GROMACS .gro file of C-alpha atoms in nm:
model
  480
    1MET     CA    1   1.161   2.488   0.819
    2PRO     CA    2   1.318   2.784   1.006
    3SER     CA    3   1.636   2.948   0.836
    4ALA     CA    4   1.832   2.952   1.169
    5PHE     CA    5   1.785   2.561   1.188
    6ASP     CA    6   2.126   2.346   1.221
    7PRO     CA    7   2.099   1.993   1.162
    8ALA     CA    8   2.409   1.896   1.360
    9ALA     CA    9   2.233   1.997   1.673
   10PHE     CA   10   2.004   1.698   1.619
   11ALA     CA   11   2.256   1.453   1.511
   12GLY     CA   12   2.285   1.246   1.823
   13ALA     CA   13   1.896   1.305   1.903
   14ALA     CA   14   1.703   0.984   2.023
   15CYS     CA   15   1.332   0.873   1.970
   16ASP     CA   16   1.270   0.899   2.301
   17VAL     CA   17   0.889   1.001   2.289
   18THR     CA   18   0.640   0.751   2.428
   19LEU     CA   19   0.243   0.733   2.423
   20PRO     CA   20   0.080   0.772   2.722
   21ASP     CA   21  -0.175   0.554   2.847
   22ARG     CA   22  -0.543   0.669   2.668
   23PRO     CA   23  -0.893   0.602   2.818
   24ALA     CA   24  -1.146   0.487   2.575
   25GLY     CA   25  -1.289   0.759   2.339
   26HIS     CA   26  -1.008   0.961   2.281
   27ARG     CA   27  -0.834   1.050   1.944
   28PHE     CA   28  -0.512   1.203   1.855
   29ALA     CA   29  -0.525   1.597   1.790
   30ARG     CA   30  -0.611   1.719   1.438
   31PRO     CA   31  -0.375   2.040   1.364
   32GLU     CA   32  -0.519   2.285   1.129
   33HIS     CA   33  -0.365   2.285   0.799
   34PRO     CA   34  -0.369   2.649   0.636
   35ALA     CA   35  -0.405   2.504   0.302
   36SER     CA   36  -0.679   2.279   0.333
   37ALA     CA   37  -1.053   2.356   0.383
   38HIS     CA   38  -1.113   1.974   0.537
   39ALA     CA   39  -0.876   2.053   0.848
   40LYS     CA   40  -1.104   2.320   1.019
   41ARG     CA   41  -1.375   2.123   1.177
   42PRO     CA   42  -1.491   2.248   1.506
   43ILE     CA   43  -1.522   2.043   1.834
   44THR     CA   44  -1.864   1.953   1.924
   45THR     CA   45  -1.979   1.873   2.276
   46PRO     CA   46  -1.696   1.814   2.483
   47GLY     CA   47  -1.714   1.523   2.752
   48THR     CA   48  -1.582   1.514   3.093
   49GLY     CA   49  -1.257   1.361   3.030
   50HIS     CA   50  -0.973   1.532   2.873
   51LEU     CA   51  -0.650   1.398   2.715
   52THR     CA   52  -0.290   1.573   2.777
   53PHE     CA   53  -0.079   1.450   2.519
   54GLN     CA   54   0.290   1.566   2.482
   55ALA     CA   55   0.411   1.498   2.118
   56ALA     CA   56   0.763   1.563   2.169
   57SER     CA   57   1.034   1.682   2.398
   58GLY     CA   58   0.989   2.076   2.390
   59SER     CA   59   0.644   2.071   2.191
   60PRO     CA   60   0.336   2.227   2.290
   61THR     CA   61   0.085   2.007   2.513
   62VAL     CA   62  -0.241   1.942   2.345
   63THR     CA   63  -0.584   1.894   2.570
   64LEU     CA   64  -0.882   1.707   2.371
   65PRO     CA   65  -1.213   1.633   2.482
   66ASP     CA   66  -1.377   1.291   2.457
   67ARG     CA   67  -1.534   1.161   2.146
   68PRO     CA   68  -1.779   0.884   2.140
   69ALA     CA   69  -1.625   0.551   1.995
   70HIS     CA   70  -1.777   0.473   1.655
   71THR     CA   71  -2.015   0.157   1.650
   72LEU     CA   72  -1.890  -0.100   1.359
   73ALA     CA   73  -2.191  -0.195   1.169
   74PRO     CA   74  -2.248  -0.397   0.858
   75PRO     CA   75  -2.200  -0.169   0.518
   76ALA     CA   76  -2.535  -0.026   0.428
   77ARG     CA   77  -2.630  -0.023   0.068
   78PRO     CA   78  -2.730   0.337  -0.086
   79HIS     CA   79  -3.098   0.443  -0.124
   80PRO     CA   80  -3.200   0.389  -0.484
   81VAL     CA   81  -3.266   0.680  -0.696
   82PRO     CA   82  -3.613   0.766  -0.807
   83ALA     CA   83  -3.674   0.714  -1.150
   84ARG     CA   84  -3.736   1.026  -1.327
   85PRO     CA   85  -4.051   1.058  -1.565
   86ARG     CA   86  -3.986   1.017  -1.939
   87PRO     CA   87  -4.091   1.340  -2.134
   88GLN     CA   88  -4.412   1.329  -2.367
   89ALA     CA   89  -4.391   1.419  -2.705
   90ALA     CA   90  -4.653   1.687  -2.654
   91PRO     CA   91  -4.618   1.973  -2.404
   92GLU     CA   92  -4.803   1.888  -2.054
   93PRO     CA   93  -4.950   2.146  -1.801
   94ARG     CA   94  -4.695   2.228  -1.551
   95ARG     CA   95  -4.691   2.008  -1.256
   96THR     CA   96  -4.803   2.162  -0.908
   97GLU     CA   97  -4.610   1.909  -0.701
   98PRO     CA   98  -4.266   1.887  -0.679
   99ALA     CA   99  -4.059   1.650  -0.846
  100PRO     CA  100  -3.863   1.365  -0.642
  101ALA     CA  101  -3.543   1.466  -0.505
  102ARG     CA  102  -3.223   1.321  -0.627
  103PRO     CA  103  -3.013   1.166  -0.326
  104GLU     CA  104  -2.679   1.360  -0.305
  105ALA     CA  105  -2.407   1.146  -0.458
  106ALA     CA  106  -2.044   1.133  -0.378
  107PRO     CA  107  -1.845   1.365  -0.634
  108ALA     CA  108  -1.614   1.113  -0.724
  109HIS     CA  109  -1.449   0.894  -0.992
  110SER     CA  110  -1.786   0.764  -1.131
  111HIS     CA  111  -1.617   0.806  -1.500
  112ARG     CA  112  -1.279   0.664  -1.421
  113ARG     CA  113  -1.416   0.305  -1.292
  114THR     CA  114  -1.312  -0.005  -1.424
  115LYS     CA  115  -1.494  -0.184  -1.675
  116ASP     CA  116  -1.660  -0.426  -1.432
  117SER     CA  117  -1.795  -0.133  -1.238
  118LYS     CA  118  -2.175  -0.180  -1.366
  119LYS     CA  119  -2.174  -0.578  -1.323
  120ASP     CA  120  -2.271  -0.754  -1.016
  121ASP     CA  121  -1.919  -0.923  -0.919
  122GLY     CA  122  -2.048  -1.032  -0.601
  123LYS     CA  123  -1.814  -0.789  -0.395
  124ARG     CA  124  -1.951  -0.564  -0.109
  125ASP     CA  125  -1.951  -0.181  -0.115
  126LEU     CA  126  -1.942   0.044   0.175
  127PRO     CA  127  -2.159   0.344   0.244
  128PRO     CA  128  -2.072   0.608   0.008
  129THR     CA  129  -1.975   0.974   0.137
  130ARG     CA  130  -1.871   1.307  -0.016
  131ALA     CA  131  -1.516   1.313  -0.094
  132ASP     CA  132  -1.453   1.668   0.077
  133ALA     CA  133  -1.612   1.526   0.411
  134MET     CA  134  -1.364   1.253   0.436
  135ARG     CA  135  -1.093   1.314   0.705
  136VAL     CA  136  -0.759   1.146   0.620
  137THR     CA  137  -0.488   1.043   0.890
  138VAL     CA  138  -0.160   0.967   0.777
  139LEU     CA  139   0.041   0.740   0.977
  140ILE     CA  140   0.424   0.699   0.889
  141PRO     CA  141   0.608   0.431   1.069
  142ALA     CA  142   0.966   0.517   1.090
  143HIS     CA  143   1.277   0.332   1.242
  144ASN     CA  144   1.616   0.528   1.185
  145GLU     CA  145   1.467   0.757   0.890
  146ALA     CA  146   1.620   1.062   0.966
  147LYS     CA  147   1.777   1.103   0.608
  148GLN     CA  148   1.393   1.030   0.436
  149ILE     CA  149   1.135   1.156   0.693
  150THR     CA  150   1.143   1.531   0.589
  151GLU     CA  151   1.119   1.438   0.220
  152THR     CA  152   0.824   1.199   0.277
  153ILE     CA  153   0.682   1.477   0.496
  154ALA     CA  154   0.723   1.733   0.229
  155SER     CA  155   0.547   1.537  -0.024
  156LEU     CA  156   0.246   1.512   0.199
  157ARG     CA  157   0.282   1.900   0.239
  158ARG     CA  158   0.259   1.939  -0.143
  159GLN     CA  159  -0.053   1.739  -0.182
  160GLU     CA  160  -0.361   1.905  -0.391
  161ARG     CA  161  -0.577   1.780  -0.101
  162PRO     CA  162  -0.357   1.774   0.217
  163PRO     CA  163  -0.439   1.515   0.504
  164ASP     CA  164  -0.585   1.619   0.787
  165HIS     CA  165  -0.333   1.479   1.023
  166ILE     CA  166   0.002   1.335   1.008
  167VAL     CA  167   0.170   1.118   1.249
  168VAL     CA  168   0.499   0.977   1.268
  169ILE     CA  169   0.564   0.639   1.467
  170ALA     CA  170   0.895   0.653   1.600
  171ASP     CA  171   0.993   0.300   1.661
  172ASN     CA  172   1.280   0.207   1.841
  173CYS     CA  173   1.489   0.502   1.674
  174THR     CA  174   1.841   0.569   1.764
  175ASP     CA  175   1.887   0.870   1.510
  176ALA     CA  176   1.722   1.204   1.499
  177THR     CA  177   1.393   1.076   1.325
  178ALA     CA  178   1.147   1.233   1.582
  179ALA     CA  179   1.351   1.556   1.621
  180PHE     CA  180   1.346   1.627   1.215
  181ALA     CA  181   0.977   1.524   1.212
  182GLN     CA  182   0.887   1.745   1.513
  183LEU     CA  183   1.072   2.039   1.316
  184CYS     CA  184   0.806   1.970   0.997
  185GLY     CA  185   0.526   2.029   1.265
  186VAL     CA  186   0.378   1.674   1.265
  187GLU     CA  187   0.273   1.455   1.557
  188ILE     CA  188   0.529   1.233   1.690
  189VAL     CA  189   0.443   0.878   1.893
  190GLY     CA  190   0.678   0.656   2.017
  191THR     CA  191   0.644   0.283   2.027
  192ARG     CA  192   0.643   0.091   2.371
  193GLY     CA  193   0.835  -0.216   2.396
  194ASN     CA  194   0.751  -0.319   2.029
  195LYS     CA  195   0.923  -0.632   1.904
  196HIS     CA  196   0.731  -0.661   1.591
  197LYS     CA  197   0.873  -0.404   1.398
  198LYS     CA  198   0.661  -0.217   1.119
  199ALA     CA  199   0.340  -0.442   1.186
  200GLY     CA  200   0.380  -0.394   1.575
  201ALA     CA  201   0.437  -0.004   1.558
  202LEU     CA  202   0.138   0.033   1.350
  203ASN     CA  203  -0.109  -0.191   1.574
  204GLN     CA  204  -0.022  -0.016   1.887
  205VAL     CA  205  -0.172   0.330   1.717
  206LEU     CA  206  -0.436   0.178   1.533
  207ASP     CA  207  -0.583  -0.010   1.833
  208ARG     CA  208  -0.629   0.332   1.972
  209LEU     CA  209  -0.743   0.535   1.664
  210LEU     CA  210  -0.972   0.270   1.548
  211PRO     CA  211  -1.254   0.255   1.814
  212ILE     CA  212  -1.328   0.608   1.757
  213PHE     CA  213  -1.285   0.633   1.367
  214GLY     CA  214  -1.631   0.712   1.210
  215PRO     CA  215  -1.758   0.620   0.857
  216ASP     CA  216  -1.601   0.951   0.699
  217ASP     CA  217  -1.250   0.847   0.838
  218ALA     CA  218  -0.983   0.737   0.615
  219ILE     CA  219  -0.644   0.609   0.726
  220MET     CA  220  -0.335   0.612   0.496
  221VAL     CA  221  -0.008   0.421   0.577
  222MET     CA  222   0.295   0.514   0.408
  223ASP     CA  223   0.666   0.413   0.463
  224ALA     CA  224   0.896   0.679   0.565
  225ASP     CA  225   1.121   0.621   0.268
  226SER     CA  226   0.852   0.714   0.028
  227ALA     CA  227   0.726   1.046  -0.129
  228LEU     CA  228   0.376   1.104  -0.296
  229ASP     CA  229   0.308   1.257  -0.628
  230PRO     CA  230   0.079   1.588  -0.562
  231GLY     CA  231  -0.239   1.406  -0.690
  232PHE     CA  232  -0.226   1.096  -0.466
  233ILE     CA  233  -0.460   1.176  -0.178
  234ARG     CA  234  -0.717   1.360  -0.394
  235HIS     CA  235  -0.778   1.105  -0.646
  236GLY     CA  236  -0.744   0.836  -0.336
  237VAL     CA  237  -1.033   0.974  -0.135
  238GLU     CA  238  -1.242   1.052  -0.457
  239TYR     CA  239  -1.234   0.656  -0.514
  240LEU     CA  240  -1.278   0.578  -0.142
  241ALA     CA  241  -1.583   0.813  -0.152
  242THR     CA  242  -1.804   0.590  -0.363
  243GLY     CA  243  -1.825   0.314  -0.139
  244ARG     CA  244  -1.705   0.105  -0.405
  245TYR     CA  245  -1.359   0.035  -0.281
  246ALA     CA  246  -1.213  -0.048   0.048
  247ALA     CA  247  -0.859   0.056   0.002
  248VAL     CA  248  -0.667   0.217  -0.260
  249GLY     CA  249  -0.295   0.169  -0.335
  250GLY     CA  250  -0.038   0.337  -0.520
  251THR     CA  251   0.185   0.219  -0.789
  252PHE     CA  252   0.555   0.360  -0.750
  253THR     CA  253   0.889   0.412  -0.908
  254GLY     CA  254   1.219   0.408  -0.789
  255LYS     CA  255   1.434   0.700  -0.669
  256PRO     CA  256   1.787   0.770  -0.780
  257GLY     CA  257   2.082   0.595  -0.649
  258GLY     CA  258   2.224   0.252  -0.610
  259GLY     CA  259   2.415   0.218  -0.922
  260THR     CA  260   2.368  -0.080  -1.128
  261VAL     CA  261   2.130  -0.271  -0.873
  262GLY     CA  262   1.933   0.036  -0.846
  263MET     CA  263   1.888   0.078  -1.239
  264PHE     CA  264   1.776  -0.265  -1.219
  265GLN     CA  265   1.508  -0.198  -0.954
  266ARG     CA  266   1.358   0.130  -1.122
  267ASN     CA  267   1.329  -0.079  -1.432
  268GLU     CA  268   1.160  -0.340  -1.237
  269TYR     CA  269   0.928  -0.100  -1.084
  270ALA     CA  270   0.817   0.058  -1.430
  271ARG     CA  271   0.741  -0.285  -1.539
  272TYR     CA  272   0.499  -0.341  -1.233
  273ALA     CA  273   0.338   0.007  -1.265
  274ARG     CA  274   0.290  -0.091  -1.636
  275ASP     CA  275   0.125  -0.412  -1.591
  276VAL     CA  276  -0.086  -0.259  -1.320
  277ARG     CA  277  -0.233   0.009  -1.562
  278ARG     CA  278  -0.262  -0.257  -1.849
  279VAL     CA  279  -0.528  -0.444  -1.590
  280GLN     CA  280  -0.672  -0.118  -1.517
  281GLY     CA  281  -0.561  -0.081  -1.131
  282LYS     CA  282  -0.653  -0.446  -1.026
  283ALA     CA  283  -0.350  -0.503  -0.841
  284LEU     CA  284  -0.286  -0.828  -0.618
  285VAL     CA  285  -0.145  -0.646  -0.349
  286LEU     CA  286  -0.169  -0.320  -0.146
  287THR     CA  287   0.173  -0.244  -0.074
  288GLY     CA  288   0.338  -0.055   0.224
  289THR     CA  289   0.462   0.220   0.020
  290ALA     CA  290   0.132   0.398   0.046
  291THR     CA  291  -0.243   0.283   0.042
  292ILE     CA  292  -0.531   0.461   0.199
  293PHE     CA  293  -0.804   0.249   0.375
  294ARG     CA  294  -1.171   0.357   0.479
  295ALA     CA  295  -1.130   0.321   0.827
  296ALA     CA  296  -1.444   0.065   0.848
  297THR     CA  297  -1.258  -0.149   0.625
  298LEU     CA  298  -0.968  -0.178   0.921
  299GLN     CA  299  -1.221  -0.196   1.194
  300GLU     CA  300  -1.386  -0.506   0.985
  301VAL     CA  301  -1.073  -0.652   0.951
  302VAL     CA  302  -0.990  -0.632   1.354
  303ALA     CA  303  -1.351  -0.758   1.404
  304ALA     CA  304  -1.310  -1.070   1.207
  305ARG     CA  305  -0.976  -1.165   1.356
  306ARG     CA  306  -1.153  -1.143   1.684
  307ALA     CA  307  -1.411  -1.372   1.562
  308GLU     CA  308  -1.167  -1.589   1.426
  309ARG     CA  309  -1.296  -1.547   1.069
  310LEU     CA  310  -0.928  -1.440   0.964
  311PRO     CA  311  -0.605  -1.574   1.095
  312GLY     CA  312  -0.383  -1.326   1.340
  313LEU     CA  313  -0.421  -1.161   1.660
  314PRO     CA  314  -0.739  -0.902   1.679
  315HIS     CA  315  -0.535  -0.612   1.530
  316VAL     CA  316  -0.497  -0.450   1.166
  317TYR     CA  317  -0.174  -0.636   1.114
  318ASP     CA  318  -0.054  -0.991   1.153
  319VAL     CA  319   0.265  -0.986   1.367
  320ARG     CA  320   0.347  -1.328   1.287
  321VAL     CA  321   0.386  -1.282   0.936
  322LEU     CA  322   0.709  -1.133   0.710
  323THR     CA  323   0.478  -0.938   0.460
  324GLU     CA  324   0.230  -0.766   0.685
  325ASP     CA  325   0.097  -0.560   0.383
  326ASN     CA  326   0.033  -0.873   0.123
  327GLU     CA  327  -0.129  -1.050   0.431
  328LEU     CA  328  -0.369  -0.753   0.494
  329THR     CA  329  -0.465  -0.739   0.124
  330LEU     CA  330  -0.575  -1.123   0.137
  331ALA     CA  331  -0.781  -1.024   0.462
  332ILE     CA  332  -0.957  -0.749   0.301
  333LEU     CA  333  -1.023  -0.944  -0.019
  334HIS     CA  334  -1.144  -1.243   0.211
  335LEU     CA  335  -1.391  -1.010   0.358
  336GLY     CA  336  -1.553  -0.947   0.020
  337PHE     CA  337  -1.442  -0.606  -0.040
  338ARG     CA  338  -1.276  -0.446  -0.344
  339ILE     CA  339  -0.935  -0.293  -0.398
  340LEU     CA  340  -0.807  -0.074  -0.645
  341CYS     CA  341  -0.434   0.083  -0.753
  342PRO     CA  342  -0.547   0.333  -0.983
  343PRO     CA  343  -0.331   0.522  -1.248
  344GLU     CA  344  -0.347   0.875  -1.064
  345CYS     CA  345  -0.208   0.719  -0.753
  346THR     CA  346   0.153   0.726  -0.801
  347LEU     CA  347   0.492   0.782  -0.601
  348THR     CA  348   0.858   0.729  -0.570
  349THR     CA  349   1.012   0.474  -0.309
  350GLU     CA  350   1.350   0.389  -0.205
  351VAL     CA  351   1.588   0.138  -0.392
  352MET     CA  352   1.820  -0.105  -0.211
  353PRO     CA  353   2.159   0.020  -0.250
  354THR     CA  354   2.351  -0.300  -0.274
  355TRP     CA  355   2.284  -0.681  -0.398
  356ARG     CA  356   2.308  -0.813  -0.056
  357GLU     CA  357   2.032  -0.588   0.090
  358LEU     CA  358   1.810  -0.622  -0.223
  359GLY     CA  359   1.866  -1.030  -0.170
  360GLN     CA  360   1.710  -0.987   0.204
  361GLN     CA  361   1.466  -0.767   0.111
  362ARG     CA  362   1.298  -1.014  -0.175
  363LEU     CA  363   1.366  -1.288   0.014
  364ARG     CA  364   1.138  -1.170   0.283
  365TRP     CA  365   0.889  -1.081   0.004
  366LYS     CA  366   0.890  -1.395  -0.164
  367ARG     CA  367   0.885  -1.637   0.148
  368GLY     CA  368   0.617  -1.404   0.294
  369ALA     CA  369   0.397  -1.419   0.020
  370LEU     CA  370   0.415  -1.788   0.014
  371GLU     CA  371   0.349  -1.848   0.377
  372ASN     CA  372   0.059  -1.613   0.374
  373LEU     CA  373  -0.097  -1.832   0.110
  374LEU     CA  374  -0.046  -2.138   0.326
  375ASP     CA  375  -0.233  -1.957   0.590
  376TYR     CA  376  -0.528  -1.856   0.392
  377GLY     CA  377  -0.511  -2.201   0.183
  378TRP     CA  378  -0.672  -2.279  -0.134
  379THR     CA  379  -0.975  -2.026  -0.188
  380PRO     CA  380  -1.137  -1.863  -0.455
  381ILE     CA  381  -0.934  -1.543  -0.366
  382THR     CA  382  -0.569  -1.705  -0.318
  383ARG     CA  383  -0.629  -1.913  -0.671
  384PRO     CA  384  -0.449  -1.621  -0.862
  385TYR     CA  385  -0.209  -1.593  -0.633
  386TRP     CA  386  -0.116  -1.985  -0.618
  387GLY     CA  387  -0.116  -1.935  -0.985
  388ARG     CA  388   0.158  -1.691  -0.984
  389GLN     CA  389   0.362  -1.903  -0.757
  390LEU     CA  390   0.309  -2.194  -1.005
  391LEU     CA  391   0.450  -1.945  -1.280
  392SER     CA  392   0.732  -1.854  -1.064
  393LEU     CA  393   0.847  -2.221  -1.005
  394ILE     CA  394   0.822  -2.278  -1.393
  395GLY     CA  395   1.046  -1.952  -1.436
  396ILE     CA  396   1.309  -2.127  -1.241
  397LEU     CA  397   1.299  -2.423  -1.417
  398VAL     CA  398   1.311  -2.259  -1.728
  399ILE     CA  399   1.571  -2.052  -1.644
  400VAL     CA  400   1.773  -2.376  -1.491
  401ALA     CA  401   1.714  -2.561  -1.870
  402TYR     CA  402   1.822  -2.247  -2.053
  403LEU     CA  403   2.130  -2.177  -1.880
  404SER     CA  404   2.209  -2.569  -1.875
  405SER     CA  405   2.151  -2.585  -2.252
  406LEU     CA  406   2.421  -2.298  -2.291
  407ALA     CA  407   2.671  -2.465  -2.065
  408TYR     CA  408   2.614  -2.801  -2.242
  409SER     CA  409   2.686  -2.633  -2.571
  410ALA     CA  410   3.009  -2.450  -2.496
  411ILE     CA  411   3.168  -2.730  -2.305
  412TRP     CA  412   3.067  -3.045  -2.490
  413LEU     CA  413   2.964  -2.898  -2.840
  414GLY     CA  414   3.293  -2.680  -2.857
  415GLY     CA  415   3.053  -2.352  -2.920
  416ILE     CA  416   2.709  -2.193  -2.791
  417LYS     CA  417   2.493  -2.340  -3.063
  418ILE     CA  418   2.132  -2.243  -2.991
  419SER     CA  419   1.854  -2.471  -3.099
  420PRO     CA  420   1.538  -2.310  -3.271
  421VAL     CA  421   1.324  -2.332  -2.964
  422TRP     CA  422   1.588  -2.136  -2.740
  423ALA     CA  423   1.643  -1.889  -3.042
  424ALA     CA  424   1.250  -1.840  -3.030
  425VAL     CA  425   1.266  -1.803  -2.612
  426THR     CA  426   1.571  -1.576  -2.643
  427LEU     CA  427   1.396  -1.323  -2.901
  428ILE     CA  428   1.052  -1.338  -2.717
  429PHE     CA  429   1.253  -1.251  -2.363
  430MET     CA  430   1.433  -0.952  -2.554
  431LEU     CA  431   1.153  -0.789  -2.709
  432GLU     CA  432   0.950  -0.827  -2.353
  433ARG     CA  433   1.248  -0.634  -2.187
  434MET     CA  434   1.259  -0.370  -2.444
  435VAL     CA  435   0.899  -0.283  -2.478
  436THR     CA  436   0.822  -0.308  -2.074
  437VAL     CA  437   1.112  -0.018  -1.992
  438ARG     CA  438   1.007   0.211  -2.299
  439GLN     CA  439   0.896   0.457  -2.022
  440ARG     CA  440   1.235   0.466  -1.909
  441GLY     CA  441   1.387   0.592  -2.217
  442LYS     CA  442   1.580   0.462  -2.511
  443LEU     CA  443   1.915   0.412  -2.319
  444GLN     CA  444   1.734   0.143  -2.099
  445MET     CA  445   1.551  -0.020  -2.389
  446ALA     CA  446   1.892  -0.057  -2.553
  447LEU     CA  447   2.071  -0.229  -2.243
  448ALA     CA  448   1.738  -0.466  -2.217
  449GLY     CA  449   1.765  -0.541  -2.556
  450THR     CA  450   2.118  -0.681  -2.502
  451ILE     CA  451   1.951  -0.986  -2.308
  452VAL     CA  452   2.277  -1.021  -2.107
  453VAL     CA  453   2.228  -0.739  -1.857
  454GLU     CA  454   1.892  -0.807  -1.786
  455MET     CA  455   1.947  -1.174  -1.753
  456ILE     CA  456   2.167  -1.085  -1.452
  457PHE     CA  457   1.915  -0.928  -1.269
  458ASP     CA  458   1.651  -1.198  -1.362
  459VAL     CA  459   1.864  -1.517  -1.252
  460PHE     CA  460   1.929  -1.305  -0.945
  461LEU     CA  461   1.550  -1.283  -0.864
  462GLN     CA  462   1.500  -1.674  -0.964
  463ILE     CA  463   1.769  -1.752  -0.717
  464VAL     CA  464   1.601  -1.585  -0.443
  465GLN     CA  465   1.264  -1.740  -0.557
  466ALA     CA  466   1.411  -2.073  -0.496
  467ARG     CA  467   1.553  -2.018  -0.174
  468ALA     CA  468   1.238  -1.891  -0.064
  469PHE     CA  469   1.078  -2.206  -0.159
  470TRP     CA  470   1.343  -2.413   0.031
  471GLN     CA  471   1.308  -2.194   0.339
  472ALA     CA  472   0.914  -2.231   0.328
  473ALA     CA  473   0.947  -2.600   0.262
  474TRP     CA  474   1.190  -2.658   0.547
  475ARG     CA  475   1.015  -2.413   0.765
  476LYS     CA  476   1.354  -2.222   0.817
  477GLU     CA  477   1.366  -1.962   1.095
  478ARG     CA  478   1.177  -1.649   0.973
  479LYS     CA  479   1.423  -1.340   0.985
  480TRP     CA  480   1.313  -0.994   0.879
   0.00000   0.00000   0.00000
């Protein structure tokens, strides 16, 4: 960023960048990144038409040649590797014919695969490719994120394997989001008439990108309030290059701030990351904080929606739902693909600063997840998700019973007397709260061990969960 930059000059800037009409066969520009060998790729065989795209007010004009659209094809299985001849006990004469060549394999995390990697789990593979041949395009949907956008872009610039292209999607902004993003040297695209929040903003760009992306393309979608750790993209691309995984998500911790409610969220995120590590990255959802997809994965999602094999209109994201990331995860799994949230892909994300904002966020998450399951019904894929909903319902009943017994004891028996059963439940809860925040330090473990502090947050979440069940059952109006 230039040293003479004055942030006050952009305090009232508006995101008035628009996306011009594009004929089929065009793609966004790929600016060369000096730190990445992946960014320097020559443009081959220009076509007759050209695209002129103005990224933002005062920015240079980019002209690109046509590029033929990639044809979506079913995933192909890699050719079998010829078996090597076994060595003999006695020396043999030197062979005159050349030994069978071993096909080139992707230099990826074969040694980091999960335990079921060698088993036939009935899932589908994508064609393997070389990790250094993959092109990564990052899409950052942003609505009034001027305070966060520069940190997000800076985390992409610090990647061990920088992305080939960064696009900030300025969605109905009224602040300086586009101006700050432009100063960071990324492409800016403004939405047109978008009424569907994040999902609609992403669809407007993906509808134009996907038809022209090929088998070596990867698309990363991340929130504008998240910051990646340096190895995220490198490790994610290596996993994707094997062809075993259709998408790779991240596990996240909370950024500082938010007071007590922020502390609760950081503890919750630490527990979530621990749970994902314990199951070797087999997370149930690809969160919107940051996920890398093979382009072929998203192309097939669109094709399946068009053929009505998946719910929703023929776009990547279903704009009818409250939790578009959870729904997209279910769509990918129902197509027979695998997903992974490996321990190497980590990031930090913003926490909600107030109880009210946290309640609104969690109500949307919990109700959206429940309604996603109602859309997909009872299938082999959704059974674990339905199981989690059942556990949530049981958790609500246990909390109500526990607090009711305490109230009964205090009011009618003249003091709190805990039965042996509830004493055992209390001890288990205390130990679980302490162990699961061990990564956060001794102070957080001590606070968790007091029970009362953690109980406040747990009761709050159970109330939100109960409200989500109620709204879904009575079909209350969906609100973002």
